[in-house]
Coordinates of C-alpha atoms in Angstrom, one line a residue:
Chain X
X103 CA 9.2 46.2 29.7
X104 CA 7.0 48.4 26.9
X105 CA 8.2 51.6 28.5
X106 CA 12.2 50.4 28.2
X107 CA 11.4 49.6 24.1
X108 CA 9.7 52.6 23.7
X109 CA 12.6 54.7 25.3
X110 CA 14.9 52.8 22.8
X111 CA 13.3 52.6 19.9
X112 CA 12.9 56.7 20.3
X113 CA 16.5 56.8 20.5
X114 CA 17.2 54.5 17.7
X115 CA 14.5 56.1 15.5
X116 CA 11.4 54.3 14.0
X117 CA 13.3 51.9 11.7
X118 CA 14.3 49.1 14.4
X119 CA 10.7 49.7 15.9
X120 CA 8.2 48.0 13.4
X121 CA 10.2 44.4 14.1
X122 CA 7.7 42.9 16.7
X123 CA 8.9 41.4 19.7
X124 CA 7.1 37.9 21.5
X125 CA 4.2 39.1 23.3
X126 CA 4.5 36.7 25.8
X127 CA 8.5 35.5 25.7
X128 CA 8.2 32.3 28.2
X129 CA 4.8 30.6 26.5
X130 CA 5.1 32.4 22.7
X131 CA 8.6 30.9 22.6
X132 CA 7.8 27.3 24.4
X133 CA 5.0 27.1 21.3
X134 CA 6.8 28.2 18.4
X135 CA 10.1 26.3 19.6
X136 CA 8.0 23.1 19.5
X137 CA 6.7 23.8 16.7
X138 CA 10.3 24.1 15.2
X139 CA 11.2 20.5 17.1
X140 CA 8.1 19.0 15.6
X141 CA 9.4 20.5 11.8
X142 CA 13.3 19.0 12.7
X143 CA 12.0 15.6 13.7
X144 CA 9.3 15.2 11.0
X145 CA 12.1 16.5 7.6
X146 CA 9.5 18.4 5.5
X147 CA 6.7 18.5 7.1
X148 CA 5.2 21.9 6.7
X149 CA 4.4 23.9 9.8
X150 CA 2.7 27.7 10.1
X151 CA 4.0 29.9 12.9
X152 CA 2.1 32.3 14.1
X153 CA 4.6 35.5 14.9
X154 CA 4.0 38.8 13.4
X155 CA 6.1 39.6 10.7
X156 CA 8.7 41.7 10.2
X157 CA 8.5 45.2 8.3
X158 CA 7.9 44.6 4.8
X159 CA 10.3 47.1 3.4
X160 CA 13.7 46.0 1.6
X161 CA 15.7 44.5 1.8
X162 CA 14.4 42.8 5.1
X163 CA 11.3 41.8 3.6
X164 CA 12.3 38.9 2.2
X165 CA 13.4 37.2 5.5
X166 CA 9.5 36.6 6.4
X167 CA 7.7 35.6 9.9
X168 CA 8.9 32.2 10.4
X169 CA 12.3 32.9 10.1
X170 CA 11.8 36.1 12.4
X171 CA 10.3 33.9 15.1
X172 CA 13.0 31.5 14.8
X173 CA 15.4 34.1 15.6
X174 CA 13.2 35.3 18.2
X175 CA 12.9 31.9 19.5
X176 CA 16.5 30.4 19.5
X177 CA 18.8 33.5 19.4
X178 CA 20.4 35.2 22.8
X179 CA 23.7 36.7 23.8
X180 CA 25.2 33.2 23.9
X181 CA 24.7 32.9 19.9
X182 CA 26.8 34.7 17.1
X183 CA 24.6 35.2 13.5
X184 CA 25.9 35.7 10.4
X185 CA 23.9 37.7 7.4
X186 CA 23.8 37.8 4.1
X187 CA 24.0 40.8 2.0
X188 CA 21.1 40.6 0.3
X189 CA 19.5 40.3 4.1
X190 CA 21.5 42.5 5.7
X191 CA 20.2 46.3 6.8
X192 CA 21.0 48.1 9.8
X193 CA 17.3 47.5 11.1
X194 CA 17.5 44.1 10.8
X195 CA 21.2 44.4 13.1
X196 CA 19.6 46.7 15.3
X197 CA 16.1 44.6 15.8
X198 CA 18.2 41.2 16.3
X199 CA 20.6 43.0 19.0
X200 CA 17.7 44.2 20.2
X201 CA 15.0 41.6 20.6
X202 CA 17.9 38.7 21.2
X203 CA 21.2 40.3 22.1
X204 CA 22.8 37.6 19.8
X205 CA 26.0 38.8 18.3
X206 CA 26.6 39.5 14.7
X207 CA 29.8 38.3 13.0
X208 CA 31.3 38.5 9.4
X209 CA 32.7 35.0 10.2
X210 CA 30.6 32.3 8.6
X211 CA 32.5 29.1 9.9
X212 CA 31.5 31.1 13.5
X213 CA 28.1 31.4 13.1
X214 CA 25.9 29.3 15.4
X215 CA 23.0 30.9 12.8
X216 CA 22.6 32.2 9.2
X217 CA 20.1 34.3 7.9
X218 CA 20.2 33.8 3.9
X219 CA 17.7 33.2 1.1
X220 CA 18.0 31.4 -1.7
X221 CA 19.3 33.8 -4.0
X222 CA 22.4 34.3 -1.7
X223 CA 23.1 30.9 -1.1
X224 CA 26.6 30.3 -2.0
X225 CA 27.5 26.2 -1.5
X226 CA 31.0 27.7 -1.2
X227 CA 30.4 29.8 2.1
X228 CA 32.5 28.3 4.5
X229 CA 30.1 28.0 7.5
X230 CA 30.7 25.5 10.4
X231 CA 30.3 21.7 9.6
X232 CA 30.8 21.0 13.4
X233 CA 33.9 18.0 13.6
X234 CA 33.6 14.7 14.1
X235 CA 34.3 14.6 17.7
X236 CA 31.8 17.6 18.2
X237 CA 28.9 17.4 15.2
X238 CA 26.7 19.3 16.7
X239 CA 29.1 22.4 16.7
X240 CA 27.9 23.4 13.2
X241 CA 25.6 26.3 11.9
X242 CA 22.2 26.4 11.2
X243 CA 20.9 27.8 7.9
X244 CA 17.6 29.9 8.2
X245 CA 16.6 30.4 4.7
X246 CA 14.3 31.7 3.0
X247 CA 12.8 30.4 -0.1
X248 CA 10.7 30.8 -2.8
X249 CA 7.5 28.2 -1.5
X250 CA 7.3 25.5 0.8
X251 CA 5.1 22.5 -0.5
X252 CA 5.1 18.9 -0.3
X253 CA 5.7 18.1 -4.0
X254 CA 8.4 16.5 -6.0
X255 CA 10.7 17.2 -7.3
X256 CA 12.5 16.5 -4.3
X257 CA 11.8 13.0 -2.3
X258 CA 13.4 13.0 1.4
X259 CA 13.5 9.5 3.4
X260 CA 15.5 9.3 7.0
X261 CA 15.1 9.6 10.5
X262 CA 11.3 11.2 11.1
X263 CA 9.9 10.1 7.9
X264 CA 7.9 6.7 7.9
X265 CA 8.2 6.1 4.3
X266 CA 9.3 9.1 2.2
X267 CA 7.9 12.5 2.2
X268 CA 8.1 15.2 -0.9
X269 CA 9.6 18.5 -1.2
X270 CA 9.4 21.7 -3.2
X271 CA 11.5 24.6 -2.1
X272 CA 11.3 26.8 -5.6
X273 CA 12.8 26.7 -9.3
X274 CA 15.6 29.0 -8.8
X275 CA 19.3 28.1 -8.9
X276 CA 20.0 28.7 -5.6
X277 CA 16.9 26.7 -4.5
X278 CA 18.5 23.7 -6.9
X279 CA 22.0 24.8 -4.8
X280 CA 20.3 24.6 -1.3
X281 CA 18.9 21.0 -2.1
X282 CA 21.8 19.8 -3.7
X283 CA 24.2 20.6 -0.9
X284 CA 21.4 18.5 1.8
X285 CA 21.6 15.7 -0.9
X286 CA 25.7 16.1 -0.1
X287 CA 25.2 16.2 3.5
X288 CA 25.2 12.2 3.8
X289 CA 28.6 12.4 2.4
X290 CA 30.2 14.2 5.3
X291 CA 28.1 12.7 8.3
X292 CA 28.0 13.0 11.3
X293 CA 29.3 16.5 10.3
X294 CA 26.6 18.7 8.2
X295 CA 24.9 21.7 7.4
X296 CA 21.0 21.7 8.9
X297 CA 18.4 24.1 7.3
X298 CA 15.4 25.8 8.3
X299 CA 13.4 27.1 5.3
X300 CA 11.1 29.8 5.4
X301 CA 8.5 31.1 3.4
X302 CA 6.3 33.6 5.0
X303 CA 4.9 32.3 8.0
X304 CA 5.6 29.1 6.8
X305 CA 8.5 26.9 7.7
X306 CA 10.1 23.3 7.1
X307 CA 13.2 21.9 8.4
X308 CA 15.7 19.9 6.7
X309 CA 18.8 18.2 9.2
X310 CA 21.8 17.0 8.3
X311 CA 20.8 13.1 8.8
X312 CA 17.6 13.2 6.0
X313 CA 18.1 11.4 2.3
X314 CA 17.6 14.1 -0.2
X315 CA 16.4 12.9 -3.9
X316 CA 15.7 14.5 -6.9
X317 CA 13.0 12.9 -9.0
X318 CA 14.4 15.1 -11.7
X319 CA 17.8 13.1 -11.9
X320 CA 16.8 9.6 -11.6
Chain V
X256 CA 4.1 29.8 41.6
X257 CA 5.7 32.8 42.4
X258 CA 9.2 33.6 42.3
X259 CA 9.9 31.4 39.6
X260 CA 9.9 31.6 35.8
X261 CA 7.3 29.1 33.8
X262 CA 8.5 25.8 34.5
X263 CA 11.0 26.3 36.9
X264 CA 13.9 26.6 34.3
X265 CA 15.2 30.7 33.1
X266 CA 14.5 31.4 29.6
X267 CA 18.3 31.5 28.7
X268 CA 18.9 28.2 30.0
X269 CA 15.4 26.8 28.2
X270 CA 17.0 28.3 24.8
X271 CA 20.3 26.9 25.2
X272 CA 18.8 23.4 26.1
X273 CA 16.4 24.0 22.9
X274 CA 18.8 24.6 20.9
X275 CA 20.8 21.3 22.0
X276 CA 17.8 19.5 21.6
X277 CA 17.4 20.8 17.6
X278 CA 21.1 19.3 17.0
X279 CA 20.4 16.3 18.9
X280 CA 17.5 15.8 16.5
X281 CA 19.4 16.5 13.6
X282 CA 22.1 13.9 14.8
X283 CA 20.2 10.7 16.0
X284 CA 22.0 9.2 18.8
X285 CA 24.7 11.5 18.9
X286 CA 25.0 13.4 22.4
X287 CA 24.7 16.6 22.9
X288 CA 26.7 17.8 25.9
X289 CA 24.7 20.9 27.3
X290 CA 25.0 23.5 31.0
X291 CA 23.3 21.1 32.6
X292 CA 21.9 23.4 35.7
X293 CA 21.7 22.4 39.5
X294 CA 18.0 21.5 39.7
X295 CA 16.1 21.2 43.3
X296 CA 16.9 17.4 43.4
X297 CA 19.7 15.3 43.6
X298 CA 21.2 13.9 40.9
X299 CA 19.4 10.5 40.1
X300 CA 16.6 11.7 40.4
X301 CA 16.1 12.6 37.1
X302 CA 17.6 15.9 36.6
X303 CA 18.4 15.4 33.0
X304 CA 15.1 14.4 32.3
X305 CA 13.5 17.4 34.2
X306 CA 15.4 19.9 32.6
X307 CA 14.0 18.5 28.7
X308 CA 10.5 18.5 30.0
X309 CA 11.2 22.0 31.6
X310 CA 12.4 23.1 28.4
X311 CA 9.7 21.6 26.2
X312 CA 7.0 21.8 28.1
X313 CA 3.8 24.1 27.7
X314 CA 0.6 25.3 29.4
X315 CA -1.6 23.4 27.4
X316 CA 0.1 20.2 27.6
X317 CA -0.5 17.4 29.8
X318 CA 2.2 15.6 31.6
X319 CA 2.4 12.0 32.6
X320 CA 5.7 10.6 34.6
X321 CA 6.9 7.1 35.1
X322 CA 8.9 5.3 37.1
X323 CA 9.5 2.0 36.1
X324 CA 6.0 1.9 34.4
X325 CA 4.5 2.7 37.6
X326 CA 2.6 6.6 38.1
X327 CA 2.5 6.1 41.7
X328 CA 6.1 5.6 42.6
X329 CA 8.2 8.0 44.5
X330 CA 10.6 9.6 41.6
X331 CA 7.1 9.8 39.5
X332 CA 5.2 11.5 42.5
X333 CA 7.5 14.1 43.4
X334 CA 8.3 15.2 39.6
X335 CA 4.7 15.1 38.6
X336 CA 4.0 17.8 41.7
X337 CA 7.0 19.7 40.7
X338 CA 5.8 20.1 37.3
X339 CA 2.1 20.7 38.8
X340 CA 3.9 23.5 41.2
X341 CA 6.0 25.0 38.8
X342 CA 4.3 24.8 35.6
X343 CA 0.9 24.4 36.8
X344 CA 0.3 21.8 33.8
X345 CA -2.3 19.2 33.8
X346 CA -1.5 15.7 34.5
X347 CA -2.7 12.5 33.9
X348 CA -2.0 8.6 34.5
X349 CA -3.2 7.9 31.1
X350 CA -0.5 7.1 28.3
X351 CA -3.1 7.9 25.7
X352 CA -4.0 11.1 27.5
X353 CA -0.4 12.6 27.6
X354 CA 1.4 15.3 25.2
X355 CA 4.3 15.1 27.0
X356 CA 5.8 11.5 29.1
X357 CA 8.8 11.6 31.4
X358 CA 9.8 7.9 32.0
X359 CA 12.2 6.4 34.6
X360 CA 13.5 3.2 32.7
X361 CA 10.1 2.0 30.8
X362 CA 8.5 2.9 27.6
X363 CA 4.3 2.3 28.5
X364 CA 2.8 -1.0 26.9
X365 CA 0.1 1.2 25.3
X366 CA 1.5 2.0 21.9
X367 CA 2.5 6.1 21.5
X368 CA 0.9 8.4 18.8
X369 CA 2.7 11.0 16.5
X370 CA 3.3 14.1 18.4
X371 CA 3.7 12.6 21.8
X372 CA 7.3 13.6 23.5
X373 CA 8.8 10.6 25.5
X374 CA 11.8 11.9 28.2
X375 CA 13.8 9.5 29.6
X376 CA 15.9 10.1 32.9
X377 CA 19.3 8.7 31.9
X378 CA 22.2 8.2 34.4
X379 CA 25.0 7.3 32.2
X380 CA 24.8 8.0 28.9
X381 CA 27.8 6.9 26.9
X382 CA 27.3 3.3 26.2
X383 CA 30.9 2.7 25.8
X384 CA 31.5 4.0 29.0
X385 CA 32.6 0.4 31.3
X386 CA 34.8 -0.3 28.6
X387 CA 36.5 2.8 28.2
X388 CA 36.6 5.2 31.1
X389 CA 38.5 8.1 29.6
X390 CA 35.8 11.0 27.7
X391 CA 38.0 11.7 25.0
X392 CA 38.3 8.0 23.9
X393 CA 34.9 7.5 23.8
X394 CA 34.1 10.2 22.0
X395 CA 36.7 8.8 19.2
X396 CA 35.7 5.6 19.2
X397 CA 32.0 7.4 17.9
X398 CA 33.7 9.5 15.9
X399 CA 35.2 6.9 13.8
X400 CA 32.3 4.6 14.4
X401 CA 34.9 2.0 15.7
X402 CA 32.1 0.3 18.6
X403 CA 33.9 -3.5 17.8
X404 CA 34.5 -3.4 21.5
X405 CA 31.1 -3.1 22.6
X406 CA 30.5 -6.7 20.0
X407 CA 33.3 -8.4 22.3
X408 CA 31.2 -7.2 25.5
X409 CA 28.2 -8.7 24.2
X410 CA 30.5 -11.7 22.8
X411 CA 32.2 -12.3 26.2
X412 CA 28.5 -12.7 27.5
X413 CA 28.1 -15.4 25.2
X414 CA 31.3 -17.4 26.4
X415 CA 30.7 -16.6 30.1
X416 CA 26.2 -17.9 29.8
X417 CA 26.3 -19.0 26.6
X418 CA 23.5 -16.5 25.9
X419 CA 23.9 -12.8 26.0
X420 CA 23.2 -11.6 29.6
X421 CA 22.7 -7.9 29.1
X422 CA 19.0 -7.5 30.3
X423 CA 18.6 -3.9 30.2
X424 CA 20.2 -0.9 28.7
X425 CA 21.2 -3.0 25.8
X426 CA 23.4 -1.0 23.5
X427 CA 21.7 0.1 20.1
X428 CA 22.4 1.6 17.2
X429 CA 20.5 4.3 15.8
X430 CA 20.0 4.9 12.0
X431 CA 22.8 3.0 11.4
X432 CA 25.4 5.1 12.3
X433 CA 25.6 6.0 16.7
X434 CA 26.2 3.0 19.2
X435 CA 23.4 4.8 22.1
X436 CA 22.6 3.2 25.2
X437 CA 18.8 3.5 25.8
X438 CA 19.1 4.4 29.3
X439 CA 18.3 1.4 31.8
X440 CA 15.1 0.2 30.2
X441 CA 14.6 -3.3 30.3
X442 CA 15.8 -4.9 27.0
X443 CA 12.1 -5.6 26.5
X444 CA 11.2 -2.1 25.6
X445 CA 14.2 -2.1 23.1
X446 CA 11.9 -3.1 20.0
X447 CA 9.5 0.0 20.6
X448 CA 12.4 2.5 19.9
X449 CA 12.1 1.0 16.3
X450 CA 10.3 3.2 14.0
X451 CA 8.5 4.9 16.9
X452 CA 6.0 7.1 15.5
X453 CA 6.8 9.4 19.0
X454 CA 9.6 11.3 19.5
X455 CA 12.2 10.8 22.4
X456 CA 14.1 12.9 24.0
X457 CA 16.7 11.6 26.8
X458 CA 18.3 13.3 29.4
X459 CA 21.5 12.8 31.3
X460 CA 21.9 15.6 34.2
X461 CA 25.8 15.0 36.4
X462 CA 26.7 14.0 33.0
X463 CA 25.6 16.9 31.1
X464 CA 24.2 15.2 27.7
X465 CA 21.4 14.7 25.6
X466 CA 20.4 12.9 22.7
X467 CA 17.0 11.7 20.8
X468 CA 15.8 9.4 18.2
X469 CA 13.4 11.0 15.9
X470 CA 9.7 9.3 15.1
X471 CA 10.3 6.5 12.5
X472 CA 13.9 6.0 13.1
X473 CA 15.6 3.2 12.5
X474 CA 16.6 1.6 15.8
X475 CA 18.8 -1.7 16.1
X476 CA 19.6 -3.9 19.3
X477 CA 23.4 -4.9 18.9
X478 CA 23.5 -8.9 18.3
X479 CA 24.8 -11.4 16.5
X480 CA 23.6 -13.9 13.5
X481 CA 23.7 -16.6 15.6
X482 CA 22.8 -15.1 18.6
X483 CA 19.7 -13.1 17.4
X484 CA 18.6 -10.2 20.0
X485 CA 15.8 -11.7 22.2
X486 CA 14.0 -9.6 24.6
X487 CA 12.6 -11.2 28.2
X488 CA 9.7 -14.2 28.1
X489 CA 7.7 -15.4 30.8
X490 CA 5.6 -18.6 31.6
X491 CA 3.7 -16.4 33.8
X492 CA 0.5 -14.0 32.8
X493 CA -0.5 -11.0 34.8
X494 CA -2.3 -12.0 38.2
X495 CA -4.1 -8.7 37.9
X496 CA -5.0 -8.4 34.4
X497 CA -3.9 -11.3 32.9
X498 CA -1.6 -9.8 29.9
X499 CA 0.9 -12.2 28.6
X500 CA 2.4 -10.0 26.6
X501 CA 3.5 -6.7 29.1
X502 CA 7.1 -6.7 31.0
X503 CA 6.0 -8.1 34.2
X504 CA 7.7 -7.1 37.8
X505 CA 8.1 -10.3 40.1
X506 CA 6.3 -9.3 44.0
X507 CA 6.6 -11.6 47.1
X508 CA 3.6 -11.9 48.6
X509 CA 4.7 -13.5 51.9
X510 CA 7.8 -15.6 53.6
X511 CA 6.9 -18.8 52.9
X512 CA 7.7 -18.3 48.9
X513 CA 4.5 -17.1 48.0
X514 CA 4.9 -14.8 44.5
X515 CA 2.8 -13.2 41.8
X516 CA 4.0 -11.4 38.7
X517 CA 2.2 -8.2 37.6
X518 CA 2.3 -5.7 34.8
X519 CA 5.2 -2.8 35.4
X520 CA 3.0 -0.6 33.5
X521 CA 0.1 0.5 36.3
X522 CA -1.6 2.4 33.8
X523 CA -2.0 -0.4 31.0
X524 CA -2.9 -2.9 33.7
X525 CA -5.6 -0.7 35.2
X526 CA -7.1 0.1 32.1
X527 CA -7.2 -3.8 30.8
X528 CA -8.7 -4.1 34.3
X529 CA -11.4 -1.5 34.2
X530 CA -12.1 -3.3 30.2
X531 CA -12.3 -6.8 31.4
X532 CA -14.8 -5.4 34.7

């Protein structure tokens, strides 16, 4: 298995190389994917995975290790991605067809995944809602975000939270965006947009069926 | 065990039933249909339910299996030596001892913590499924949240006993929103779905589905204002332990009508055993 990357990577030169693979794929992944299941049944709760990160050069810095072992975790040749510009380099293509053999489309309302941060969230991109026959066919967001914390201003309340938990993904507009379209997925259920937010090696989930509040409106 | 991946199951099946099991989560009570893989045991046996824990399960964890409450059945054996073969996980009898619990048709007496993963084995999973036969139907009627139907079941109950009949997988609603049918636990166990602080997974192999209800959720028995749910009473205690408040199985004890009534749950009755001793 090392000597096949190596030979690879020396062909695709030493860009694609510095994104780290699992060290051990069947027990790294069984941990950090229940770690992920524990973040989507608990809304909010804030989890640390420990993955080594991807290079930190741009523009891929910004996409950070939990969001890296996410992809590492859940992508495969069966999944299509979609990136964002401000994500998008051709060692972050050639690192994902690499490590995952996911496909890469240009077709957001395709996308089983998207890879976007904050800044490039657009509530207009048309990805997949899933229908109301088939909810579940919809994409999930990976984003990343300025910080994770468990402060106001927003207050989430749903399935996995006893009483209500808070939420602070960052100031920016497209933070403000990200939250607001949650807050409007309770509108459209069963069919909805879930969200895993990264920050580092931090990382929180968000689904489709929590209560979103802003303490700021009320 | 050689020859075989970590817990039996290929990675690429694992990811795609992980990644089921992350929409199922995000959709309480909604199910998932996933490639449900041929597993070494007939169907019935808890295929469905295998292929979760398969999928979820790690090398630290430890693993307890029920059927019907009981550790030492034969379903609850054999999966707990597959798992011990195949994974090479720890086990245990002990609900209060287990990360991970794959139940055949009981939830355990002993109240779960946050962080525990309940797996139930589920045969058929659409709740509407003896009213309506036809797939596409059903998955309407939950579309438009149109489960009316499944009131007049319970309804014509009432007109037939004058009490609703429906003793086990009684039809709930999770979170207000999905009709889900519990799998065949005893309509005693319905109340601990409510706001569980665990989170369960459930499994349904020939038919290819999976669903869950998140910790803390929300979880409803259908019924009526007059005829309030009611789950199973007994003028009988435990002849072992004495509870008189666990679901207790009826055992004949000879031919000339001898009978005792004893906890379902063999690991909350030994325990209250080994307490009172």
């Amino acid at each position: 298995m090392t000597m096949e990357k190596g030979t690879v990577t020396q062909h695709r030169g030493a860009s694609s190389a510095a994104w780290p693979g699992l060290a051990d794929p069947a027990h790294d992944s069984q941990r950090l994917f229940r770690q992920i299941l524990g973040a989507m049944s608990e809304p909010g709760t804030l989890t640390t995975l420990a993955v080594p990160a991807p290079p930190q050069a741009a523009p891929s810095d910004a996409l950070g290790a939990a969001l890296w072992g996410v992809i590492l975790t859940l992508c495969d040749l069966e999944t299509r991605v979609w990136i964002a510009a401000d994500l998008d380099s051709p060692p972050l293509r050639e690192a994902l067809t690499f490590h995952t053999g996911a496909r890469i489309t240009d077709d957001p309302a395709n996308a089983d995944f998207a890879l976007l941060t904050h800044e490039s969230f657009d509530p207009q991109t048309p990805f997949a809602l899933g229908s109301d026959t088939y909810p579940d066919r919809g994409t999930t967001l990976l984003v990343a975000v300025e910080r994770l914390a468990n402060a106001e201003p927003w207050i989430l309340s749903g399935p996995g939270i006893e009483t209500i938990r808070a939420l602070d993904i960052g100031d920016s507009p497209g933070c403000r965006a990200l939250m607001d379209r949650l807050a409007a997925n309770r509108a459209s259920f069963p069919r909805g947009l879930d969200m895993i937010f990264g920050c580092g090696a931090r990382l929180a989930a968000v689904p489709r069926s929590t209560r979103a509040d802003s303490r700021e409106v009320n | 065990m050689n020859g075989y991946n970590f817990a039996y199951l290929d990675e690429q099946t694992k990811r795609m039933i992980r990644r089921a099991l992350l929409k199922a989560v995000a959709i309480p009570g909604y199910q998932v249909p996933f490639g449900g893989r041929e597993m070494p045991m007939p169907y019935g046996w808890g295929t469905g339910g295998v292929q979760l824990t398969a999928s979820i399960l790690g090398a630290d964890d430890i693993l307890k299996v029920i059927d019907q409450g009981a550790d030492d059945t034969t379903n609850a054996v054999s999966i707990r030596h597959f798992f011990q073969r195949v994974a090479g996980v720890e086990t245990t009898t002990a609900t209060t001892a287990a990360d991970v619990i794959q139940t055949r048709h009981r939830i355990p007496e002993t109240p779960l913590r946050s962080g525990q993963i309940l797996v139930f084995q589920v045969p058929i999973p659409e709740p509407l499924r003896f009213i309506e036969p036809s797939e596409q139907e059903t998955r309407l009627m939950h579309a438009l949240e149109e489960y009316g139907v499944m009131h007049v079941k319970l309804y014509e109950d009432i007109a037939r006993y004058g009490h609703i009949a429906t003793t086990y997988a009684y039809p709930v609603k999770v979170d207000g929103r999905y009709v889900m049918d519990p799998s065949p636990i005893p309509k005693f166990d319905n109340p601990k779905l409510d706001g569980n602080p665990a989170l369960m997974l459930f499994g349904a192999g020939r038919e290819k589905r999976l669903y869950a209800i998140p910790p803390h959720t929300r979880v409803e028995s259908l019924d009526f204002e007059d005829h309030p749910f009611e789950i199973q009473r007994w003028e009988h205690s435990c002849a072992l332990c004495g509870s008189d408040r666990s679901y207790l199985d009826e055992v004949i004890t000879d031919d000339k009508g001898g009978r005792m009534f004893v906890c379902s749950d063999t690991d909350y009755c030994q325990t209250r055993r080994g307490e009172v001793a």
